[in-house]
Tab-separated table of C-alpha atoms and ligand atoms in Angstrom:
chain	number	residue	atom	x	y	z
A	1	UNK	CA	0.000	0.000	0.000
A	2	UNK	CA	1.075	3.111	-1.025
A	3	UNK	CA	2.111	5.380	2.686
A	4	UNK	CA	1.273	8.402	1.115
A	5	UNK	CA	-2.245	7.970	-0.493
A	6	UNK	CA	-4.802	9.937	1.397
A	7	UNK	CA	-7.710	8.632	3.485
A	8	UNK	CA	-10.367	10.435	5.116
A	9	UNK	CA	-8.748	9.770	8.406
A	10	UNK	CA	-6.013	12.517	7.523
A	11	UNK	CA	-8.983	14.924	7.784
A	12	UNK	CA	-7.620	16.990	4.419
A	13	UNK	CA	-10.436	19.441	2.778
A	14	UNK	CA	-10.381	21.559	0.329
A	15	UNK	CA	-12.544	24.441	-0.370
A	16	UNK	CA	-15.144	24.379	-3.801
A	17	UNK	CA	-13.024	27.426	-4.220
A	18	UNK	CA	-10.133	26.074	-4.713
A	19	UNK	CA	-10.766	23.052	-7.249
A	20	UNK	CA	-13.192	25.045	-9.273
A	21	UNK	CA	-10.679	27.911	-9.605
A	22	UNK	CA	-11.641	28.868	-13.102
A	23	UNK	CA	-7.550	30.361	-13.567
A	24	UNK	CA	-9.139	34.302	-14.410
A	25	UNK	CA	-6.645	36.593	-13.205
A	26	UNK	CA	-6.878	40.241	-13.246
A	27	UNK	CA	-5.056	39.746	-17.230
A	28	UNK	CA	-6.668	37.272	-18.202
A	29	UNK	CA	-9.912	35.046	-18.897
A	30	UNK	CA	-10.805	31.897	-17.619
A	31	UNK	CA	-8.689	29.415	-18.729
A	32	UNK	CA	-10.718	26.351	-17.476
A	33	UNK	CA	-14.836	25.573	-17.551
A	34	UNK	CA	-16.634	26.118	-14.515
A	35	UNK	CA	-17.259	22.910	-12.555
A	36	UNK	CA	-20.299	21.521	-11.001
A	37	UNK	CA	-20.127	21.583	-7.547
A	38	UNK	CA	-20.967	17.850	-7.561
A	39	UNK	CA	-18.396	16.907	-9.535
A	40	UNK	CA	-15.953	18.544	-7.106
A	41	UNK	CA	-17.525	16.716	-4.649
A	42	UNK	CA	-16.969	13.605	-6.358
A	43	UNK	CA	-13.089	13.721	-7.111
A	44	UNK	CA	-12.127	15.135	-4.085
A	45	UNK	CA	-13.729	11.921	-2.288
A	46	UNK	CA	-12.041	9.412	-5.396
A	47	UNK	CA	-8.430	11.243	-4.059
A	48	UNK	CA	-8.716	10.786	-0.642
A	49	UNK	CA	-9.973	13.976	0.816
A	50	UNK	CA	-12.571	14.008	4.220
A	51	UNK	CA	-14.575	17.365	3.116
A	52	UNK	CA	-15.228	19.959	1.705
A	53	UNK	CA	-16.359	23.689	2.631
A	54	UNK	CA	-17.931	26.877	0.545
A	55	UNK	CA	-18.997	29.978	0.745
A	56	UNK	CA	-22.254	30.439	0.250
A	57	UNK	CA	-22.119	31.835	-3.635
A	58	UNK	CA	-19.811	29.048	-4.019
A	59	UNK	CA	-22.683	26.313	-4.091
A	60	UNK	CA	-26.110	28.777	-4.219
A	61	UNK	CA	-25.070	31.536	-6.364
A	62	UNK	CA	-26.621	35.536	-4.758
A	63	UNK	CA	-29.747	36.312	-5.819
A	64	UNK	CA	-31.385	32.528	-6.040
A	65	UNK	CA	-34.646	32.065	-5.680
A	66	UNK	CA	-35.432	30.277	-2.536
A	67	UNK	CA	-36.754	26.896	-4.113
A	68	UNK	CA	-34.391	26.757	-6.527
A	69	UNK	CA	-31.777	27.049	-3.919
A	70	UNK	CA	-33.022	24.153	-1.789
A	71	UNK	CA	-33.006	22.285	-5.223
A	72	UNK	CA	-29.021	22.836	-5.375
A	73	UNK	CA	-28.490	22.029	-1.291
A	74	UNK	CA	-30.265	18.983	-1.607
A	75	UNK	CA	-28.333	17.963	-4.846
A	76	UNK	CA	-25.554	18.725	-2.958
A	77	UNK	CA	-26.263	16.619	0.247
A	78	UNK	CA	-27.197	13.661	-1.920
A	79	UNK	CA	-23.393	13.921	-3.259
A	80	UNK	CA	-21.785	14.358	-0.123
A	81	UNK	CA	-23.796	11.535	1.349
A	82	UNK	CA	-22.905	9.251	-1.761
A	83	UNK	CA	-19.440	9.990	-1.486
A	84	UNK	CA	-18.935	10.418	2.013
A	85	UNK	CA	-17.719	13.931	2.282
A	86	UNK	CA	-18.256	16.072	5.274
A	87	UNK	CA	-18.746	20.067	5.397
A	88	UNK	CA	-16.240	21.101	8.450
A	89	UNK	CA	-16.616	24.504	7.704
A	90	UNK	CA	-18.417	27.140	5.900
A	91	UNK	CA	-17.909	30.879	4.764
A	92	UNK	CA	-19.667	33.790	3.259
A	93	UNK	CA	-18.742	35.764	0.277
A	94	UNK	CA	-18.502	39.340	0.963
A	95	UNK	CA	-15.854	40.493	-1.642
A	96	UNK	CA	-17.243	39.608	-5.063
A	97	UNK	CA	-20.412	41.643	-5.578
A	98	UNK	CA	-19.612	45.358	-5.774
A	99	UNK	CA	-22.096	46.307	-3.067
A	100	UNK	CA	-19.008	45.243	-0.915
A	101	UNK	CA	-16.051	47.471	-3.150
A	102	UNK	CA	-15.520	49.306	0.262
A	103	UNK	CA	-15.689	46.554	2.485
A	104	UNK	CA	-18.709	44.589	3.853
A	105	UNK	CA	-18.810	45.003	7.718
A	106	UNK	CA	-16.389	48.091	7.526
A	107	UNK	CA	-18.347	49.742	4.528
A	108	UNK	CA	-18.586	53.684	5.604
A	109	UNK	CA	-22.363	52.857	4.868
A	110	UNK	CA	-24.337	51.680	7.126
A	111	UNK	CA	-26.809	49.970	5.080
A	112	UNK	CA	-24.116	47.765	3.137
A	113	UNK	CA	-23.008	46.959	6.919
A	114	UNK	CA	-26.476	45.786	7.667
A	115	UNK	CA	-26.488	43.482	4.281
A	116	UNK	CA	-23.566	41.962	4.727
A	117	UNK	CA	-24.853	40.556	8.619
A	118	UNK	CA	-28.006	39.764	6.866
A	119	UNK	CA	-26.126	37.630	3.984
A	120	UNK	CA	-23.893	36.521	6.929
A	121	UNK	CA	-26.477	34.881	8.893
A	122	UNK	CA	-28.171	33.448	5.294
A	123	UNK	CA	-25.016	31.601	4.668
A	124	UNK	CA	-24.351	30.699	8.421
A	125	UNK	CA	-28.045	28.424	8.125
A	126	UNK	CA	-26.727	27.248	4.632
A	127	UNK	CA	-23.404	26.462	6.686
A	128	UNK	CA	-24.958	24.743	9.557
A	129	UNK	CA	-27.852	23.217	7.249
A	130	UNK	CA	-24.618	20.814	5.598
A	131	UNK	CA	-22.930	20.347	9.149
A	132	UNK	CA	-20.468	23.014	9.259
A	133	UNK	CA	-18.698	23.793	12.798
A	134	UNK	CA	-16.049	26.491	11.754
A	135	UNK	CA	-17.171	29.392	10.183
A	136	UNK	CA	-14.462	31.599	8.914
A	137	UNK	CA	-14.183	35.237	8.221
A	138	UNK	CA	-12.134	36.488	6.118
A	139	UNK	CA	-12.236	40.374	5.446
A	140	UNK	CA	-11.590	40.266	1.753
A	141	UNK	CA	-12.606	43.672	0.983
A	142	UNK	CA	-12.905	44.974	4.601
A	143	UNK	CA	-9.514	47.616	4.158
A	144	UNK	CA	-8.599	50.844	2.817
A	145	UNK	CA	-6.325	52.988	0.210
A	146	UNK	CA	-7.542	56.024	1.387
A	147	UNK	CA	-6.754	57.210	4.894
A	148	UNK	CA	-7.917	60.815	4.938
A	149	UNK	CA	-11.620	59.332	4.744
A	150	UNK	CA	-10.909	58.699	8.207
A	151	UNK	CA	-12.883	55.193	9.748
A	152	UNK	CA	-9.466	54.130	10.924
A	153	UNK	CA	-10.969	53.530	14.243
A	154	UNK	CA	-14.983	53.322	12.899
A	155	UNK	CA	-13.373	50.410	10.993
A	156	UNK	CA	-12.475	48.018	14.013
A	157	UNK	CA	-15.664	48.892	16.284
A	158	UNK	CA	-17.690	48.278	13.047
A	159	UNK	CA	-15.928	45.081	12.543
A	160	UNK	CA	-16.406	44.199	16.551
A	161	UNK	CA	-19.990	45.040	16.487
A	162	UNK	CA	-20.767	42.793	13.485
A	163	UNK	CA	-19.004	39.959	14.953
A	164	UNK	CA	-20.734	40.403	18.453
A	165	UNK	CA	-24.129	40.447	16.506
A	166	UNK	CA	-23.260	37.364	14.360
A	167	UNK	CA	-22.182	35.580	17.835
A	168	UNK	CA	-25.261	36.192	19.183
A	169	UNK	CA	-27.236	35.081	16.087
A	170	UNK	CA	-25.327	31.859	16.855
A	171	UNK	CA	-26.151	31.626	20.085
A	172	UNK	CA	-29.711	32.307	19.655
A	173	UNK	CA	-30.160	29.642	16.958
A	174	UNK	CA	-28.303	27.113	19.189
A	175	UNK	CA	-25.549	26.556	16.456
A	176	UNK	CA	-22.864	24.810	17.735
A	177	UNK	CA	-20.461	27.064	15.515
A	178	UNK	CA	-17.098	28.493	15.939
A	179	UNK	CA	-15.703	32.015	13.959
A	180	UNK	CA	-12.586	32.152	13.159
A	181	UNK	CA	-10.661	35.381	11.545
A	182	UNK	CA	-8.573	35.180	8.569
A	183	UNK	CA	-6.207	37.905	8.757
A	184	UNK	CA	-4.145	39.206	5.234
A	185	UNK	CA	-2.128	42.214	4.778
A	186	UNK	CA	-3.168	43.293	1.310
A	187	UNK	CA	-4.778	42.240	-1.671
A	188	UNK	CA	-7.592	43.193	-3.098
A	189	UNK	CA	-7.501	46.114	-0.614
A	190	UNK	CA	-4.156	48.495	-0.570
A	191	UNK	CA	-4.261	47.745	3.159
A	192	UNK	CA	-6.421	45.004	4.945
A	193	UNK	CA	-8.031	45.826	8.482
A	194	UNK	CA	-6.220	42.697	10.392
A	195	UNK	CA	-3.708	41.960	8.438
A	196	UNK	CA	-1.999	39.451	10.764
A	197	UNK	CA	-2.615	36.759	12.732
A	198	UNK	CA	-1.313	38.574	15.385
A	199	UNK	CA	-3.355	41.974	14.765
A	200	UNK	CA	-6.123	39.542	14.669
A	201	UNK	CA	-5.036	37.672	18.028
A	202	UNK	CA	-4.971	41.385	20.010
A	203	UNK	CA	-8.746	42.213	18.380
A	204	UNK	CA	-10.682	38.817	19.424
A	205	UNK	CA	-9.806	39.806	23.123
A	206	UNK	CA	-12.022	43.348	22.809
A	207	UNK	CA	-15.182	41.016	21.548
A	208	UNK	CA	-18.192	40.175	23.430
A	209	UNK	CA	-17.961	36.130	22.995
A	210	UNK	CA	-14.055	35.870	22.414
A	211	UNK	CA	-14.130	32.465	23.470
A	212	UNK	CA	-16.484	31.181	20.521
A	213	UNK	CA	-13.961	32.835	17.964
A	214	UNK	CA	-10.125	32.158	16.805
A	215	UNK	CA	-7.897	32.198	14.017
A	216	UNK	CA	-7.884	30.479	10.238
A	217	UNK	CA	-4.171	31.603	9.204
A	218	UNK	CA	-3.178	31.158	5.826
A	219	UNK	CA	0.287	30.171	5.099
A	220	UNK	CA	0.434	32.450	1.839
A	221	UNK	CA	-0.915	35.558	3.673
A	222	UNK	CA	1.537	35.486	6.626
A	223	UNK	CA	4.243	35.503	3.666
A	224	UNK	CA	2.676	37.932	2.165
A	225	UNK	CA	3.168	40.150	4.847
A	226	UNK	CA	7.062	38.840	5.289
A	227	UNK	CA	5.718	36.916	8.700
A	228	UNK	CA	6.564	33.270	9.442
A	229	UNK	CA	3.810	30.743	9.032
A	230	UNK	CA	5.496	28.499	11.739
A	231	UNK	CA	5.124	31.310	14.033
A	232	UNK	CA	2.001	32.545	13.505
A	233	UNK	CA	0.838	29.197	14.204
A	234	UNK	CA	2.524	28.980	17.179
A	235	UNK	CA	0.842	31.952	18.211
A	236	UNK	CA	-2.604	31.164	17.524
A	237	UNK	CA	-1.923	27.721	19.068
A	238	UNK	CA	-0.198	29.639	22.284
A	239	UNK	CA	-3.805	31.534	22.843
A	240	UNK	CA	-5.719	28.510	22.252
A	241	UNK	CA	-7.079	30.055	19.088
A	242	UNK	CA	-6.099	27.623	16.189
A	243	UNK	CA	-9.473	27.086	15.351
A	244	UNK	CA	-8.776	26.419	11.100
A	245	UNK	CA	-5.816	26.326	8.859
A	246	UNK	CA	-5.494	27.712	5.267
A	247	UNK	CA	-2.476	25.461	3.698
A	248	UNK	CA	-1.087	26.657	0.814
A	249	UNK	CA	2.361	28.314	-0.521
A	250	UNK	CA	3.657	31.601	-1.587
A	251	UNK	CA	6.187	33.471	-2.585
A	252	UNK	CA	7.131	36.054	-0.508
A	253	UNK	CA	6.556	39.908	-1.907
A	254	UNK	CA	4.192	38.892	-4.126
A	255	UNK	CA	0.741	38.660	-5.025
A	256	UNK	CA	-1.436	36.429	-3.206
A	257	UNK	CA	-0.613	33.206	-5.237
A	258	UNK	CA	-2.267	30.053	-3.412
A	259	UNK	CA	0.169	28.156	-5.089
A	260	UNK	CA	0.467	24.012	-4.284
A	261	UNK	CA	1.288	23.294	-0.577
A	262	UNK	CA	5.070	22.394	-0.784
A	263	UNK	CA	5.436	23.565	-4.174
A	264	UNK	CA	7.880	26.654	-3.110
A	265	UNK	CA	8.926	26.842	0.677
A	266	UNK	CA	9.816	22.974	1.444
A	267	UNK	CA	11.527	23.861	4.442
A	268	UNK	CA	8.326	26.194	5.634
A	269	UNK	CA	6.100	23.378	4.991
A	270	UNK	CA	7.788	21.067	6.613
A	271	UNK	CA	7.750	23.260	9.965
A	272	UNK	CA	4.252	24.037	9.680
A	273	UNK	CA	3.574	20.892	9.417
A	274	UNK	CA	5.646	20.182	12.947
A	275	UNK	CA	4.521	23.068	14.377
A	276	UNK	CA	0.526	21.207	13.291
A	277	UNK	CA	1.885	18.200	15.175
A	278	UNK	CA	3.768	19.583	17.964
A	279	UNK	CA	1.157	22.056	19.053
A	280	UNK	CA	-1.851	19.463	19.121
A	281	UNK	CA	-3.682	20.649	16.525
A	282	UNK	CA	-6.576	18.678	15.399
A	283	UNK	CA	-8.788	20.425	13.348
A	284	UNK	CA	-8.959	19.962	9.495
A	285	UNK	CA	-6.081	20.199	6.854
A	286	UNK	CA	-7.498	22.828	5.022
A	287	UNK	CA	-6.062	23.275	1.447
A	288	UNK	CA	-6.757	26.622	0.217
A	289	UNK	CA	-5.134	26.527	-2.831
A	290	UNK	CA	-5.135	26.468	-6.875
A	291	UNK	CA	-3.850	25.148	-9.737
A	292	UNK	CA	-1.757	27.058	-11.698
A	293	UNK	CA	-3.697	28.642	-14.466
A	294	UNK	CA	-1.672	27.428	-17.117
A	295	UNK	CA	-3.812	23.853	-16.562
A	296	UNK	CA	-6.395	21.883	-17.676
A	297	UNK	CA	-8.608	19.435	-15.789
A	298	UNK	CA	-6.393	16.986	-15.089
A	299	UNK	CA	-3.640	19.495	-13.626
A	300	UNK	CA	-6.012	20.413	-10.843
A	301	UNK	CA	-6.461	16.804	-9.268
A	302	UNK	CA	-2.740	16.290	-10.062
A	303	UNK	CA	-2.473	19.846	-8.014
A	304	UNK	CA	-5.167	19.048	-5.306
A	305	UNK	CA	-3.840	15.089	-4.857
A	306	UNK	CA	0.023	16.888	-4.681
A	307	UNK	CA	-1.092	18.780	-1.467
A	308	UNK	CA	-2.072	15.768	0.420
A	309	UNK	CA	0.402	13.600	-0.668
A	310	UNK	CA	3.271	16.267	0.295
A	311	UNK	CA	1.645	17.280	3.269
A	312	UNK	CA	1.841	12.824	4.196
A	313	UNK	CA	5.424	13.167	3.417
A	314	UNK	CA	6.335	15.803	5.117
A	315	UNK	CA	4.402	14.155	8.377
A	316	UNK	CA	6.860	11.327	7.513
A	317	UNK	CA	9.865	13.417	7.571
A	318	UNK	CA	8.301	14.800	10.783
A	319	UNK	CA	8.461	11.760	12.756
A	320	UNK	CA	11.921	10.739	11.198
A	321	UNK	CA	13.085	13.986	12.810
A	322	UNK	CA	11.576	13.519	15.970
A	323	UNK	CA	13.076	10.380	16.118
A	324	UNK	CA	16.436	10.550	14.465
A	325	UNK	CA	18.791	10.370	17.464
A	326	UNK	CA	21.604	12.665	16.423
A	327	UNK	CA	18.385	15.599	16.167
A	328	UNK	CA	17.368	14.144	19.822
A	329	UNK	CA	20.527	14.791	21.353
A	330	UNK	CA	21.265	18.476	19.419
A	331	UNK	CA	17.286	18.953	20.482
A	332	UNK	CA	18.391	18.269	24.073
A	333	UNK	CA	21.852	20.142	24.020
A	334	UNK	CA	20.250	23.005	22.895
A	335	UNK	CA	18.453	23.808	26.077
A	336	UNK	CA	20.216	24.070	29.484
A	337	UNK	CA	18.861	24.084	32.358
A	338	UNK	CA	20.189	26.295	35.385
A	339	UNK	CA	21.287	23.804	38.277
A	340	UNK	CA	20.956	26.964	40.913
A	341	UNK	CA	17.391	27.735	40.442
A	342	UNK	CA	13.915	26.096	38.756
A	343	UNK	CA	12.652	27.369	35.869
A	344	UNK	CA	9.621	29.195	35.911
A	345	UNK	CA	11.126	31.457	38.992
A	346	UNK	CA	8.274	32.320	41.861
A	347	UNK	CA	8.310	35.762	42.730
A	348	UNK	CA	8.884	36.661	46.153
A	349	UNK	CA	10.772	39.681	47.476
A	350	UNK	CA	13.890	37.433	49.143
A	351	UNK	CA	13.760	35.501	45.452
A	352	UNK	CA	14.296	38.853	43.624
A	353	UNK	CA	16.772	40.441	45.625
A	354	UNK	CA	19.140	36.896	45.721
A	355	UNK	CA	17.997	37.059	41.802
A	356	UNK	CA	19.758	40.573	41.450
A	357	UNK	CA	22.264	40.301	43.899
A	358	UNK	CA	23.263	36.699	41.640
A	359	UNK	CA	27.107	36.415	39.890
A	360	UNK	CA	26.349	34.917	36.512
A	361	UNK	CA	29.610	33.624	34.507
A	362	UNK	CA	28.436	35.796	31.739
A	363	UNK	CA	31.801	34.857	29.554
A	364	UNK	CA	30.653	31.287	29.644
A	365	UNK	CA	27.541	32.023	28.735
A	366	UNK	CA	28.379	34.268	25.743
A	367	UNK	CA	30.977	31.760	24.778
A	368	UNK	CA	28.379	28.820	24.873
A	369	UNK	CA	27.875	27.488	20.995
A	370	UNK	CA	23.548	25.848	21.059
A	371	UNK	CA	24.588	23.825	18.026
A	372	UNK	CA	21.914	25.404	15.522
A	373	UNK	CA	23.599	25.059	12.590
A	374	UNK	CA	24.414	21.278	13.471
A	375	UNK	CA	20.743	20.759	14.257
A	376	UNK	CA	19.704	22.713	11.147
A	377	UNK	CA	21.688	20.655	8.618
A	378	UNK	CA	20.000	17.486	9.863
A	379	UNK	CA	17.136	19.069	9.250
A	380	UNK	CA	18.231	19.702	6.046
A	381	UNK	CA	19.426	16.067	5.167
A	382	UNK	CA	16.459	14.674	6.386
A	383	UNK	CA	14.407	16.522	4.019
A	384	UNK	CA	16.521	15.439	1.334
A	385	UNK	CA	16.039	12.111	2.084
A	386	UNK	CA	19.721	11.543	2.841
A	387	UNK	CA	19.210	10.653	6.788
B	401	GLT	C1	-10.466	33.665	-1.079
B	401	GLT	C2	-9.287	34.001	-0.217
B	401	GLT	C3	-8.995	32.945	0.763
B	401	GLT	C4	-10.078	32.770	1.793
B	401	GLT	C5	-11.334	32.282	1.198
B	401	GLT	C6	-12.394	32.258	2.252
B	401	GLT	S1	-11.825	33.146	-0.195
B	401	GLT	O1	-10.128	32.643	-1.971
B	401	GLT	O2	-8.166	34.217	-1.066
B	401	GLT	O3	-7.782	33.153	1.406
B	401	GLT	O4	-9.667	31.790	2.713
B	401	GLT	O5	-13.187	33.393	2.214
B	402	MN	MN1	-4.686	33.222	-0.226
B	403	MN	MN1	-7.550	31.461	2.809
């Protein structure tokens, strides 16, 4: 059997985004068809993958009429239910229709700030209707080029108060739903409100319900914004808030490309994929990614089926590295402990004042080599397959 075929039990998804990416850019025309939601549905299962999630134009295009949309979410649930995909997690499109060209929730006007909760809360049902328990945000168009309008600060509260209205709507329908925030710097805003995971870390902690909401970071949007994925996940994991992942790769300095996990930043991916496993995360592998638009049909499973399969291998190479004893022992000799005092120290007032009044042998310690570059070649030769 082949180690690095997906099953369902890896928990990888993919959103109908992603594998229906038609390849328009802002040069060019579609390059492929547009695919039937079904069909996604279908392929995704025949490669291995345990779900799939949407936004709500993704599957029941704005503007539907109401039977003909429960004609499409039933089609839908007969496929899943054939093929035995789940829905972990659902979103809302608020970047595509121009209503939302100044940002949905952060619009200066009030009354597209009132229809984008109202579409919000539309899609949440459609979310919840096909099982979804994440429900991300991600402020595509909420941002700004021009400062001097001045809703630096309307911005944020805006934001807040949607968010504590939509956790309420959650709460008062009983969903059993968690939000999580997508931050990205830029793109298609000049600047995006949140545009880190950290930014978006410091503004969950001013909301009403910040224990029902987290973080989705997205590997290619932390680059973006010259950041380290590995850290940012660390961070979100640190606050308890890795509630969703976006895999993916990037370039950094450039546009937001959603290129193949793995496909440019091996090294990256394989930390974030350690930094998945050493954190206890246990959510969904969430690929939010594309083909390149230069192919046809048959380059997007070969793209969608080269996420999982790298992102197996790279779990491989994790566990070689956790194991490998020479990485053990430059693991352990990197730390040291301090034989004259536990570590964390308990403040008291004796404990600082022996603290300051303490002779440290400061030339040993600035003498003392940690062995990184040791530990960071095996790294490097495990990755290359040579350990
Ligand atoms: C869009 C964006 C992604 C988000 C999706 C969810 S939509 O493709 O580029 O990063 O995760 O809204
Ligand atoms: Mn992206
Ligand atoms: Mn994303």
């Amino acid at each position: 059997m082949d180690p690095y075929a997906p099953t369902p039990a890896d928990r990888f998804t993919f959103g109908l985004w992603t594998v229906s990416n038609p390849g328009r850019d802002p040069f060019g025309e579609p390059t492929r068809a547009p695919m039937d939601p079904t069909h996604a549905v279908a392929k995704l299962a025949e490669l291995g993958a345990y779900g799939v999630n949407f936004h709500d134009h993704d599957l029941v295009p704005d503007g539907t009429p109401a039977a003909e949309r429960d004609r499409i979410v039933a089609r839908f649930k007969r496929a899943l239910d054939e093929h035995g995909l789940v829905v972990p997690m659902a979103t809302t499109n608020l970047f595509t229709d121009p209503v939302f060209k100044d940002g949905a929730f952060t619009s200066a006007d009030a009354r597209v700030r009132h229809y984008a909760i109202a579409k919000t809360m539309r899609a949440m049902d459609l979310g919840v209707e096909l099982g979804a328990s994440t429900y991300v945000f991600w402020g595509g168009r909420e941002g700004a080029e021009v400062d001097g309008g001045g809703k630096l600060f309307d911005a944020l509260s805006w934001y807040r108060d949607a968010l504590d209205y939509l956790c309420d709507y959650a709460r008062d329908q009983g969903y059993d739903l968690r939000f999580a925030l997508e931050p990205k710097p830029n793109e298609p805003r000049g600047h995006a409100f949140l545009p880190t995971v950290g930014s978006a870390l410091g503004f969950i902690a001013t909301l009403q319900h910040p224990e029902m909401v987290g973080v989705n970071p997205e590997l290619a949007h932390e680059t973006m914004a010259g950041l380290s994925f590995p850290h940012a996940l660390a961070a979100a994991l640190d606050a308890g808030k890795l509630f969703h992942v976006d895999l993916n790769d990037q370039i950094m300095g450039r546009f937001d490309q959603d290129l193949r996990f793995g496909a440019e930043n091996l090294k990256t991916a394989f930390f974030t994929v350690l930094a998945l496993q050493e954190g206890g995360y246990e959510g969904p592998r969430h690929f939010d990614a594309h083909a390149l638009r230069t192919e046809d049909e048959a380059g997007v499973w070969a793209f969608a089926l080269g996420c999982m399969r790298t992102f197996k291998m790279l779990e491989a190479k994790a566990a070689r590295f956790l194991e490998d004893p020479d990485v053990v022992a430059a693991r352990a000799a990197y730390r040291a402990d301090d034989p004259e005092g536990a570590w964390p120290p308990r403040y008291s007032g004796s404990h600082a004042e022996a603290l300051k009044g303490r002779t440290f042998d400061l030339d040993a310690l600035r003498l003392r080599g940690p062995g990184l570059e040791h530990l960071d070649q095996l790294t490097v030769e495990i990755l290359l397959g040579v350990r």
